[in-house]
Tab-separated table of C-alpha atoms and ligand atoms in Angstrom:
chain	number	residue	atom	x	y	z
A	19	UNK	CA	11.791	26.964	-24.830
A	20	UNK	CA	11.869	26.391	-28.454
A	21	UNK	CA	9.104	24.179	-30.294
A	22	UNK	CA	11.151	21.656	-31.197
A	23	UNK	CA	12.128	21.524	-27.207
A	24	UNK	CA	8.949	21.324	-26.012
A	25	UNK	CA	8.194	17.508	-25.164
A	26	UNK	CA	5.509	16.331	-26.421
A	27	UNK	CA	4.792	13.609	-23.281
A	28	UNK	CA	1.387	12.943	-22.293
A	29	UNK	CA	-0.379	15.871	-20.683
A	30	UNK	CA	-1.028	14.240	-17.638
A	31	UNK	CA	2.625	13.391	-16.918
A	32	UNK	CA	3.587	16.535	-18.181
A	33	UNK	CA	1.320	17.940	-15.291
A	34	UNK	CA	2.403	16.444	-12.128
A	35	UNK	CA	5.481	16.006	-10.242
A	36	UNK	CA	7.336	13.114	-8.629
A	37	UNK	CA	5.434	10.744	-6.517
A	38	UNK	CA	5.159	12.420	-2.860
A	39	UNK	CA	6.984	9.107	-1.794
A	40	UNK	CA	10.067	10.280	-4.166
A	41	UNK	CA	10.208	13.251	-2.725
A	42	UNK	CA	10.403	12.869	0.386
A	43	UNK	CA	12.604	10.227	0.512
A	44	UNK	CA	14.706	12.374	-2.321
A	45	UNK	CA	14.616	15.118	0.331
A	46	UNK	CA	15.807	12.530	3.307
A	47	UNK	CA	19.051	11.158	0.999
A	48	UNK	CA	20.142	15.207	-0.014
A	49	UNK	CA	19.734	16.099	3.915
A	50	UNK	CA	20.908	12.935	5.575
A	51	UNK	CA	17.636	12.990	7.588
A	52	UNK	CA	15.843	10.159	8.942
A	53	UNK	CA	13.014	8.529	6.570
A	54	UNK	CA	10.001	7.981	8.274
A	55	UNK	CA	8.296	8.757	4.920
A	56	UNK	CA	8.338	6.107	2.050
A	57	UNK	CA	6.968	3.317	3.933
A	58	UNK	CA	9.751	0.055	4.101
A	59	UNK	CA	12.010	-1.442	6.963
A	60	UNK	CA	15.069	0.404	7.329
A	61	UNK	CA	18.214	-1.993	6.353
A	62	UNK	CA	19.318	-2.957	9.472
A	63	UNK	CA	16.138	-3.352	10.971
A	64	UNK	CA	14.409	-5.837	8.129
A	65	UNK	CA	18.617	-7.299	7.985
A	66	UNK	CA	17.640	-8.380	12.492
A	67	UNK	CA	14.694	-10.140	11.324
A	68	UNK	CA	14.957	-14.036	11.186
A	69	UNK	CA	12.541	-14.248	8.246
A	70	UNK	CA	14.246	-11.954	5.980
A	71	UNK	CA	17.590	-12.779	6.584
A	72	UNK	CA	16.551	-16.664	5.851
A	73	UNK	CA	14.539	-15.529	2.514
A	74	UNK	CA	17.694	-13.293	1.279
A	75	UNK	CA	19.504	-16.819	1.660
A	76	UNK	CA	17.201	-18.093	-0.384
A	77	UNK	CA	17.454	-15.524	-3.092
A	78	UNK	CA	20.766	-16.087	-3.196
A	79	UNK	CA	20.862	-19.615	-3.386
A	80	UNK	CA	18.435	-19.314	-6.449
A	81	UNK	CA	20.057	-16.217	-8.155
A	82	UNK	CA	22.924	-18.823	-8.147
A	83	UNK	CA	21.173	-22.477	-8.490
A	84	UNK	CA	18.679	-21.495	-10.574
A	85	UNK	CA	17.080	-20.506	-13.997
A	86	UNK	CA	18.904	-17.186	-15.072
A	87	UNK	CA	15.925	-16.913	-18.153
A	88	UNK	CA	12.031	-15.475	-18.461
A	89	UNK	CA	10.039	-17.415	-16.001
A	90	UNK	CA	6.559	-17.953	-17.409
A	91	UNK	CA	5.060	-14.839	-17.606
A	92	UNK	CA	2.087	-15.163	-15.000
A	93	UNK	CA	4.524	-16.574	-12.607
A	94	UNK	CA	6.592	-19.950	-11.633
A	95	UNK	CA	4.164	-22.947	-11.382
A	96	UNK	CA	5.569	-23.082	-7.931
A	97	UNK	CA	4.827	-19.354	-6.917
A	98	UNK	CA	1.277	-19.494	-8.052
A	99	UNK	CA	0.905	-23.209	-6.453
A	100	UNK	CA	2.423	-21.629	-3.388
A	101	UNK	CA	0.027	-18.545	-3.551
A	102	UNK	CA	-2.997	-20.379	-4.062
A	103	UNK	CA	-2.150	-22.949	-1.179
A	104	UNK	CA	-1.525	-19.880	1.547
A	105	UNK	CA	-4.636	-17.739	0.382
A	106	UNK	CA	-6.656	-21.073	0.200
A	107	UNK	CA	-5.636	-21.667	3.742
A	108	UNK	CA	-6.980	-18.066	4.906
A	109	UNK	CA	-10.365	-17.574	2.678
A	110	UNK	CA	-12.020	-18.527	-0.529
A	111	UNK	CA	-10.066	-21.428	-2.238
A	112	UNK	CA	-7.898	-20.136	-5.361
A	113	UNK	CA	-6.708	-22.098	-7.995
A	114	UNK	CA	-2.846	-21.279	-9.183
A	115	UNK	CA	-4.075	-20.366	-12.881
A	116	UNK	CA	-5.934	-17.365	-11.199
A	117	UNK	CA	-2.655	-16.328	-9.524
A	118	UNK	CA	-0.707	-13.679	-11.666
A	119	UNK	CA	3.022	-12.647	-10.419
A	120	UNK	CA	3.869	-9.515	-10.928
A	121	UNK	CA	6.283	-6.707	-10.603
A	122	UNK	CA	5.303	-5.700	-7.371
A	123	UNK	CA	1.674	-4.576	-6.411
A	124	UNK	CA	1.716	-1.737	-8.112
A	125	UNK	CA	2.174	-2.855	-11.019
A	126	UNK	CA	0.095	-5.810	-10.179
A	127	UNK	CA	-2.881	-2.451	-10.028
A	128	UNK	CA	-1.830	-1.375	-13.204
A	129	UNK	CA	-2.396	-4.309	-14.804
A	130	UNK	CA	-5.885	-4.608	-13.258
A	131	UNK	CA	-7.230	-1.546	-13.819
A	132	UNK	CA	-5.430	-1.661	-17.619
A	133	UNK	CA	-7.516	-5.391	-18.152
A	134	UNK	CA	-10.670	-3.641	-16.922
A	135	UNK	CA	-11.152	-0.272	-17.804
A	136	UNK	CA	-12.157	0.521	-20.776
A	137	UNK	CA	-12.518	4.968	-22.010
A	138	UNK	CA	-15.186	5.954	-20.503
A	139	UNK	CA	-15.671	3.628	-17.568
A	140	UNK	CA	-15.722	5.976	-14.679
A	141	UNK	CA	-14.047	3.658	-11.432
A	142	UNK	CA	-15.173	4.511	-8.238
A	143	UNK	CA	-12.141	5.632	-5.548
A	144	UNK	CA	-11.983	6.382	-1.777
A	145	UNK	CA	-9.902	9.829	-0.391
A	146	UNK	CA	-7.454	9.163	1.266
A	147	UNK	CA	-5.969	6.907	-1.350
A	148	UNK	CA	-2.636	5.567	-2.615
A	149	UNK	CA	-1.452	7.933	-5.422
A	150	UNK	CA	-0.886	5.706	-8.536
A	151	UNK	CA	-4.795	4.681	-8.344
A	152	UNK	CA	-6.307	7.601	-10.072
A	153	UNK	CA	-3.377	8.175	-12.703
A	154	UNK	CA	-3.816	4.699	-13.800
A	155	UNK	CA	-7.755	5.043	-14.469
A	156	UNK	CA	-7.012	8.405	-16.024
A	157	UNK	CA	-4.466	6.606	-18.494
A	158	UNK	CA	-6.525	3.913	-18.999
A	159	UNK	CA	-9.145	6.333	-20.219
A	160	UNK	CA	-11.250	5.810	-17.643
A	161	UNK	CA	-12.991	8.700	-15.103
A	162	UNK	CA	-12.161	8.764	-11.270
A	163	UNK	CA	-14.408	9.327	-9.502
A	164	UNK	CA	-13.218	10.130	-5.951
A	165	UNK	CA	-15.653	9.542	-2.973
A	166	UNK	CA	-14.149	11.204	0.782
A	167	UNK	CA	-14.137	8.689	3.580
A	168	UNK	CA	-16.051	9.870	6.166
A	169	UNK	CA	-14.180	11.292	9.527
A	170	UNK	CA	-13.397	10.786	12.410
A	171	UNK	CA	-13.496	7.260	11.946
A	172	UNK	CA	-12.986	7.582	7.925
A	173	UNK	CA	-15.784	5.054	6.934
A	174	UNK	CA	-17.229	4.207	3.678
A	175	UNK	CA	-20.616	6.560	3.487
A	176	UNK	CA	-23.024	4.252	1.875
A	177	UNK	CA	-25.446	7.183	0.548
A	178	UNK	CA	-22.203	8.799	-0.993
A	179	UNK	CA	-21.107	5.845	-2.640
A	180	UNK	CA	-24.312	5.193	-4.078
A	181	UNK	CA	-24.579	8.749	-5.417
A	182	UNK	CA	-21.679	8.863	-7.340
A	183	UNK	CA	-22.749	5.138	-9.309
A	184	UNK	CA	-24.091	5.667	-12.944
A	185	UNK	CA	-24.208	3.427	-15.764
A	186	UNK	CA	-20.510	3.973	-16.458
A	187	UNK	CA	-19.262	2.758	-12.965
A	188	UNK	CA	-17.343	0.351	-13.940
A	189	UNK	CA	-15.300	-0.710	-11.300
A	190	UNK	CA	-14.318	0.371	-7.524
A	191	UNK	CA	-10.586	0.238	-5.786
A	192	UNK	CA	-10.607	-0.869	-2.495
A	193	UNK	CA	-7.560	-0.689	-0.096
A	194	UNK	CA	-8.409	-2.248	2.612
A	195	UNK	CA	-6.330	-2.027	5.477
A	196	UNK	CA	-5.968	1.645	4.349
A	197	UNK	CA	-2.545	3.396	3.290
A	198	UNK	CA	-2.446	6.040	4.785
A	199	UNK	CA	-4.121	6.444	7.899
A	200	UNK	CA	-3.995	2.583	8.933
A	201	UNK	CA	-7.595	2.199	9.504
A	202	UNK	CA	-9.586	-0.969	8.639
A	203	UNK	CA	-13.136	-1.220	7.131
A	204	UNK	CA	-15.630	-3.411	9.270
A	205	UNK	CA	-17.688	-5.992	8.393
A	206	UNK	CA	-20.996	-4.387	7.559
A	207	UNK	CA	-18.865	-1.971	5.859
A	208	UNK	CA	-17.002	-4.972	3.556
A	209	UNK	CA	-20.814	-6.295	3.227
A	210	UNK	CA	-22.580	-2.860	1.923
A	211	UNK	CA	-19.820	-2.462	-0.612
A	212	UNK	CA	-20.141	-6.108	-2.222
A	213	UNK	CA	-24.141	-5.220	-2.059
A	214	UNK	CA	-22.951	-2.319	-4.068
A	215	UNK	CA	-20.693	-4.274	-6.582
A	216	UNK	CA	-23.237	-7.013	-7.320
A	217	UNK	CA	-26.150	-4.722	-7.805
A	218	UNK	CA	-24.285	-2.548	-9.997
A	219	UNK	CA	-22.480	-5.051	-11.668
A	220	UNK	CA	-18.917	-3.981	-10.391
A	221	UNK	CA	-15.655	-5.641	-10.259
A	222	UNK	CA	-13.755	-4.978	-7.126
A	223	UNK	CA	-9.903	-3.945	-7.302
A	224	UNK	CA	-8.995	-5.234	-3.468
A	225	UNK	CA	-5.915	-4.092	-2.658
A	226	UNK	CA	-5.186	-5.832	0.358
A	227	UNK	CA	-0.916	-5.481	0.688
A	228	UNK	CA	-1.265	-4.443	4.283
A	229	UNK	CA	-3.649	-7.407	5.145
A	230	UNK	CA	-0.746	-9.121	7.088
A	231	UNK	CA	-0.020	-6.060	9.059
A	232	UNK	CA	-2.496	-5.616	11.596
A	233	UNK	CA	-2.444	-4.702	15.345
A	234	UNK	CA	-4.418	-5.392	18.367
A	235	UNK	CA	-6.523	-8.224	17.542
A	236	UNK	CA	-7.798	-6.998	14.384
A	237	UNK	CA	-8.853	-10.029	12.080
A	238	UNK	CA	-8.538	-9.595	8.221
A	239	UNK	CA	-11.636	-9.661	5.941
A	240	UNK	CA	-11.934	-9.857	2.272
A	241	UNK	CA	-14.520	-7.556	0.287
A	242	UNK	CA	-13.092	-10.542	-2.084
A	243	UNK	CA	-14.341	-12.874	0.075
A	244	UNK	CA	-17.927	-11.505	0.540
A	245	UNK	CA	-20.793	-13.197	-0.775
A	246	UNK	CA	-21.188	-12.482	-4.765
A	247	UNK	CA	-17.933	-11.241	-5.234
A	248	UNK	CA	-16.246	-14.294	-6.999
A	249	UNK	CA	-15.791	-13.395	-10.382
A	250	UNK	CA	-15.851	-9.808	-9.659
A	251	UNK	CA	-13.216	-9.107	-7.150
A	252	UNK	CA	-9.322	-8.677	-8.108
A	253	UNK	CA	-7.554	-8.931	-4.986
A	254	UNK	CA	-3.701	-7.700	-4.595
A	255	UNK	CA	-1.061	-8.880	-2.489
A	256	UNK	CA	2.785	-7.789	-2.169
A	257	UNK	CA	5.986	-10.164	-0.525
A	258	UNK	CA	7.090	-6.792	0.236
A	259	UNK	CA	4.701	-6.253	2.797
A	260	UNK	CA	4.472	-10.148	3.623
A	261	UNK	CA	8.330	-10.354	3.975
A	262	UNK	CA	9.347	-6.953	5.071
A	263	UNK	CA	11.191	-6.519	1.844
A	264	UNK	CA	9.540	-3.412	-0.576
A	265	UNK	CA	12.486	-3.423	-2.735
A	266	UNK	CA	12.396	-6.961	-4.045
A	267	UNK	CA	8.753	-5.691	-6.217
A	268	UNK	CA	7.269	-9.201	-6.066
A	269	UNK	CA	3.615	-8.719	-5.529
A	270	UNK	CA	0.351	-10.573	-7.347
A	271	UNK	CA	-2.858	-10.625	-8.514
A	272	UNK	CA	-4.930	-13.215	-7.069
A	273	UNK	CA	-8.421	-13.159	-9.235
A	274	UNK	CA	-11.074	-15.967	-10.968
A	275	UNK	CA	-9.707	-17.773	-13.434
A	276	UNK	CA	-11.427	-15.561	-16.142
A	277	UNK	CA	-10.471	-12.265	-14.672
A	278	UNK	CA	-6.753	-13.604	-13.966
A	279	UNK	CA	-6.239	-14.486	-17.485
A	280	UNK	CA	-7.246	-11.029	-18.136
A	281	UNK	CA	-4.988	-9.437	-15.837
A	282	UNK	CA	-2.101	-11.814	-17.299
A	283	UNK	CA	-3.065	-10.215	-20.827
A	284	UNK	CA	-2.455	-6.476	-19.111
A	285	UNK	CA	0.686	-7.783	-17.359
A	286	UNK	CA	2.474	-9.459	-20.413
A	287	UNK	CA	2.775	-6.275	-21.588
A	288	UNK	CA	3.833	-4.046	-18.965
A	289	UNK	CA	6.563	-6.246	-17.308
A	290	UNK	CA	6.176	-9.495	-18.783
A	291	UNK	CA	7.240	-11.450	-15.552
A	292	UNK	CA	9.376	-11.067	-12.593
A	293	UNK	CA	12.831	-12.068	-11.815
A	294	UNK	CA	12.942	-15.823	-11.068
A	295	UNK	CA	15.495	-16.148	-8.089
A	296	UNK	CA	13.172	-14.040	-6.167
A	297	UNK	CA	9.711	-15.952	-7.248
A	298	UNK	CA	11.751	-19.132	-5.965
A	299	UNK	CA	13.125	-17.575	-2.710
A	300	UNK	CA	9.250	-15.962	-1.913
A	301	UNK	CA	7.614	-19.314	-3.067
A	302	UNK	CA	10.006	-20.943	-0.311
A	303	UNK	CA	9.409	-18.254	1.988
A	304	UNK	CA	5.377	-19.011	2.481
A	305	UNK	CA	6.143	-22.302	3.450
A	306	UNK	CA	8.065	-21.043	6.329
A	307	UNK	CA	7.438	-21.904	9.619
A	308	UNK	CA	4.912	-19.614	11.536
A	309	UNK	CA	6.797	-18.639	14.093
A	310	UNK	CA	9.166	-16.548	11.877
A	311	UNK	CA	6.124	-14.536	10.880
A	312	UNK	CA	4.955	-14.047	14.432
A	313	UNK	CA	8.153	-12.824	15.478
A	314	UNK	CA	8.180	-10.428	12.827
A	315	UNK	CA	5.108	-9.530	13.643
A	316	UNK	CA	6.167	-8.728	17.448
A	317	UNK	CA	9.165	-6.673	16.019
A	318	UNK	CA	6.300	-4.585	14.327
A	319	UNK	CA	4.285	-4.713	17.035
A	320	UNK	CA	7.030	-3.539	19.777
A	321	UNK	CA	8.507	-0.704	17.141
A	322	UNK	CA	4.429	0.389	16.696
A	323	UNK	CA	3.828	1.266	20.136
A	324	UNK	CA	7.554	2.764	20.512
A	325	UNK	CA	7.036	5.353	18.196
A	326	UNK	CA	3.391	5.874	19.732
A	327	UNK	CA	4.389	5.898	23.231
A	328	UNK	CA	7.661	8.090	21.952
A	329	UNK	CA	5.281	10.815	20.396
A	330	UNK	CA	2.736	10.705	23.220
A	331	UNK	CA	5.451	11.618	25.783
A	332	UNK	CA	6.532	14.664	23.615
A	333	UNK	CA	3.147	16.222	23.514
A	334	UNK	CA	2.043	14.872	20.097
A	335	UNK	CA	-1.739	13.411	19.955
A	336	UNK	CA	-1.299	9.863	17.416
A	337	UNK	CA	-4.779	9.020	15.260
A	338	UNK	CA	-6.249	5.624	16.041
A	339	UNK	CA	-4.712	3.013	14.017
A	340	UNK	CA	-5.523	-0.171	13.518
A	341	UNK	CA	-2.848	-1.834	10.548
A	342	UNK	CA	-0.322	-0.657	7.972
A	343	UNK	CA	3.197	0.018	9.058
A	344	UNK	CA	2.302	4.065	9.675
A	345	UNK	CA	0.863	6.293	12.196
A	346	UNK	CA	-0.383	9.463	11.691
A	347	UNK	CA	0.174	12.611	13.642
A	348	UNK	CA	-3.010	15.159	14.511
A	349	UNK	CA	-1.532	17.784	14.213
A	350	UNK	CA	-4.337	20.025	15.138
A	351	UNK	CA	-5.082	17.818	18.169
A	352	UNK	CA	-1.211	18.404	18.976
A	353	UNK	CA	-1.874	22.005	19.334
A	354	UNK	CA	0.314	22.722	15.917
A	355	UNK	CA	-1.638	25.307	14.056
A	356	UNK	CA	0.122	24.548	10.856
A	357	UNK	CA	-0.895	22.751	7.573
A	358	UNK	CA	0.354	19.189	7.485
A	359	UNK	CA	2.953	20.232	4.281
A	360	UNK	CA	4.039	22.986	5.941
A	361	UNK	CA	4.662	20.926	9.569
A	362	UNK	CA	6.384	18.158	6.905
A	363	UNK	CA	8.939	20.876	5.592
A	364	UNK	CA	9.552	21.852	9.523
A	365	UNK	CA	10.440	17.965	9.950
A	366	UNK	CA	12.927	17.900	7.189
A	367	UNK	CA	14.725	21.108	8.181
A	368	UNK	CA	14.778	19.299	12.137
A	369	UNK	CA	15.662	15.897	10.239
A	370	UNK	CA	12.922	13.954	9.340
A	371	UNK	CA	10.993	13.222	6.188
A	372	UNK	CA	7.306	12.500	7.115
A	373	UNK	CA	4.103	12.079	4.688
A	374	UNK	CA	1.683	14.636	4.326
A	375	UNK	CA	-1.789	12.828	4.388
A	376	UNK	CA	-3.320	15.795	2.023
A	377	UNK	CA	-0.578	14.955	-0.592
A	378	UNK	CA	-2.514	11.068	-0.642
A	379	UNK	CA	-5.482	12.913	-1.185
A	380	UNK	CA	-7.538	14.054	-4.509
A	381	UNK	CA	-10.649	15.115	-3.265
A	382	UNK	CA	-12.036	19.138	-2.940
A	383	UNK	CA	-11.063	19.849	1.083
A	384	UNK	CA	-8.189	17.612	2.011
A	385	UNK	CA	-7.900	17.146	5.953
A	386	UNK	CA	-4.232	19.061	6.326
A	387	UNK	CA	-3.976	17.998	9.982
A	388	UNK	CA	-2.179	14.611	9.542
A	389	UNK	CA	0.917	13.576	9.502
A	390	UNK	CA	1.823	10.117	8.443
A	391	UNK	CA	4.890	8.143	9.987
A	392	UNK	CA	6.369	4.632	9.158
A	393	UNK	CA	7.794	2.615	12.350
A	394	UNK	CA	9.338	-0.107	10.734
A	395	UNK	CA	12.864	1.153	11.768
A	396	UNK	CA	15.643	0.399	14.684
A	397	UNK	CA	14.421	1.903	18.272
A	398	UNK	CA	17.966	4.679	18.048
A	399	UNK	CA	15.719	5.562	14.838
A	400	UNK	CA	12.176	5.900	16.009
A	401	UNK	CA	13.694	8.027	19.333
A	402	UNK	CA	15.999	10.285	17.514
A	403	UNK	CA	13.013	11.026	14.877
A	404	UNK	CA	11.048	11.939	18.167
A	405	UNK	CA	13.240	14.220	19.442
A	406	UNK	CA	13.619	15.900	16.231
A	407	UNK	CA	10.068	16.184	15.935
A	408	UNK	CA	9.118	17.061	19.738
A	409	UNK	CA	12.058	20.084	18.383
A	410	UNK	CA	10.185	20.832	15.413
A	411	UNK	CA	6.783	21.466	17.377
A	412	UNK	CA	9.057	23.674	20.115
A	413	UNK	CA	9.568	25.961	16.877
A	414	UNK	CA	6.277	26.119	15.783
A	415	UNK	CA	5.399	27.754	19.031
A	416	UNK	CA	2.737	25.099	20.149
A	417	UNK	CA	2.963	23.985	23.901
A	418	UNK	CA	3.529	21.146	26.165
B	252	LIG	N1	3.471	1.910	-0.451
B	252	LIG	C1	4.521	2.789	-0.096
B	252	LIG	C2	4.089	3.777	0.962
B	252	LIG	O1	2.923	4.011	1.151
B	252	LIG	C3	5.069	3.587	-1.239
B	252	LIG	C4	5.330	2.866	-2.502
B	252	LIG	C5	6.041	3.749	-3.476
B	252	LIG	O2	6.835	4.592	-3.108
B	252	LIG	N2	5.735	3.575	-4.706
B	252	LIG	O3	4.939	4.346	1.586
């Protein structure tokens, strides 16, 4: 390669490859194999659900009855009214001027972390983590600083987190349930970390996009919602996860009014605003009746403990879970002696694209025994990815 070939792009795109999501679901399209990677409702499985099918109706009817032009950039009046009304129902009250629409949540992270951090600020992050977390703080200037969950149960170590604050921390990210292993942080956990916050002077990055998505009882709490984190909590939210529908990027940032604004100033610059039939069709869609969400929820529910029950049968041991559309394999608890990426390439050559969980995770020592797995797909799916899978272990030599 010449000089004058050599792009000149930003070193730290330069450096890394496509998203682990990309790939895999890249991989699935060339191979024909089934997805279980990328996490979103197969086609025909979000197309059987009441709820969507009703709010694609709606999009439609607003793609054709409504405003074709720029909707305000921080989102339709009646979005952020709607927004405020449903979160005010659930927690803290919020006030539509500190709701922000935006692109999808993450770009709804982007602009948070762009409003906050300035160079310098080092931002506190958890391993396992969604992947566009630490590139954002890196291109914001900021430092990561990465602190390991703590297995089996993955909690937040208190004496860890406190170790890694200086006078830089500026900020921590906070997904909470957690993509990926589906795990969700308890309430003296939720309380330690706003102790943290306030008496360091933190803002809190919440993202909360799985909070509807929880299993067996398990109630939702806000670190935004703990005491003294008004004004210092950013809290994140995504119609694709509320709605079963990742590929209409509608998510928002739901914030103070002070910190909103902020975010607004980061988000008029990075997408501006978000299509306006789909801000009308999810503003009409949170004043559906409950009952469509429930029975979504069930659909989850049933397809959940299919694939669990599914992989149990074939000899595979599932992590506890408690939220998020995934489970994760143990692989090492499955008697499969191989590395997670390695058992990940076995899936695609028997048909399946899986996540690694070591690819979600920056820290020194990843744990390379997990595999994760999104259920939100028809039962013919979730069994034929089984026996692919249960075929995959049978060549790796394990047993059972
Ligand atoms: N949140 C999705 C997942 O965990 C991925 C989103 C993306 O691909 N950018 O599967």
């Amino acid at each position: 390669m010449t000089t004058a070939d050599r792009p000149r792009g930003h070193p730290l795109y330069a450096a890394m490859g496509t998203t682990i999501f990309e790939h895999m679901s890249a991989l699935a399209r060339e191979r024909g194999a089934i997805n279980l990677g990328q996490g979103f409702p197969d086609d025909g499985y979000a197309g059987e659900s009441p709820l969507a099918r009703r709010l694609q109706a709606a999009a439609a009817r607003a793609m054709i009855g409504q405003s074709q032009q720029y909707p305000p950039s921080p989102g339709l009046a009646v979005l952020r009214a709607g927004l405020a009304a449903h979160y005010s129902a659930r927690g803290p009250a919020v006030l539509p001027a500190g709701v922000i629409v935006t692109s999808g949540a993450t770009e709804a992270i982007a602009a948070a972390i762009l409003a906050l951090v300035s160079p310098g600020n080092e931002v506190l992050l958890f391993a396992p983590a969604y992947d566009a977390y630490a590139p954002l703080v890196r291109r914001a200037g900021g430092v990561a600083v990465i602190v390991p969950l703590r297995p089996p149960g993955w909690a937040y170590d208190e004496a860890a987190i406190h170790a890694a604050i200086t006078p830089r921390t500026r900020a921590m990210i906070v997904n909470d349930p957690l993509n990926p292993l589906g795990t969700v942080a308890s309430a003296e956990e939720l309380a330690m970390l706003a102790r943290l916050c306030t008496a360091h002077d933190l803002v809190a990055i919440c993202d909360e996009v799985w909070e509807g998505v929880r299993f067996d009882g398990h109630r939702h709490r806000s670190l935004a919602a703990q005491p003294g984190m008004a004004g210092r909590a950013v809290k994140i939210g995504s119609a694709g996860k509320l709605f079963g529908l990742t590929g209409w990027k509608v998510g928002w940032a739901i914030a103070g009014e002070a910190l909103a604004a902020l975010v607004g100033r980061a988000h008029q610059f990075l997408t501006f605003t978000t299509p306006p039939a789909l801000q009308f069709a999810v503003a009409e869609g949170l004043a559906y009746e409950i009952q469509l969400f429930t029975a979504q929820h069930d659909q989850w529910t049933r397809s959940r403990s299919r694939l669990i029950d599914g992989l149990r049968e074939a000899g595979f041991v599932v992590a506890d879970n408690a939220a998020t559309w995934f489970v994760c394999i143990d692989l090492a608890a499955s008697g499969i002696g191989m590395s997670d990426t390695a058992f990940a390439q076995h899936a695609i050559d028997a048909g399946v694209a899986t996540i690694p969980v070591s690819a979600l995770y920056e820290a020194p020592h990843p744990p390379t025994h997990l595999l994760r797995l999104c259920f939100t797909k028809p039962d013919v799916v979730l069994d034929t990815a089984v026996l692919r899978l249960s075929a995959a272990r049978g060549g790796t030599g394990a047993g059972g």
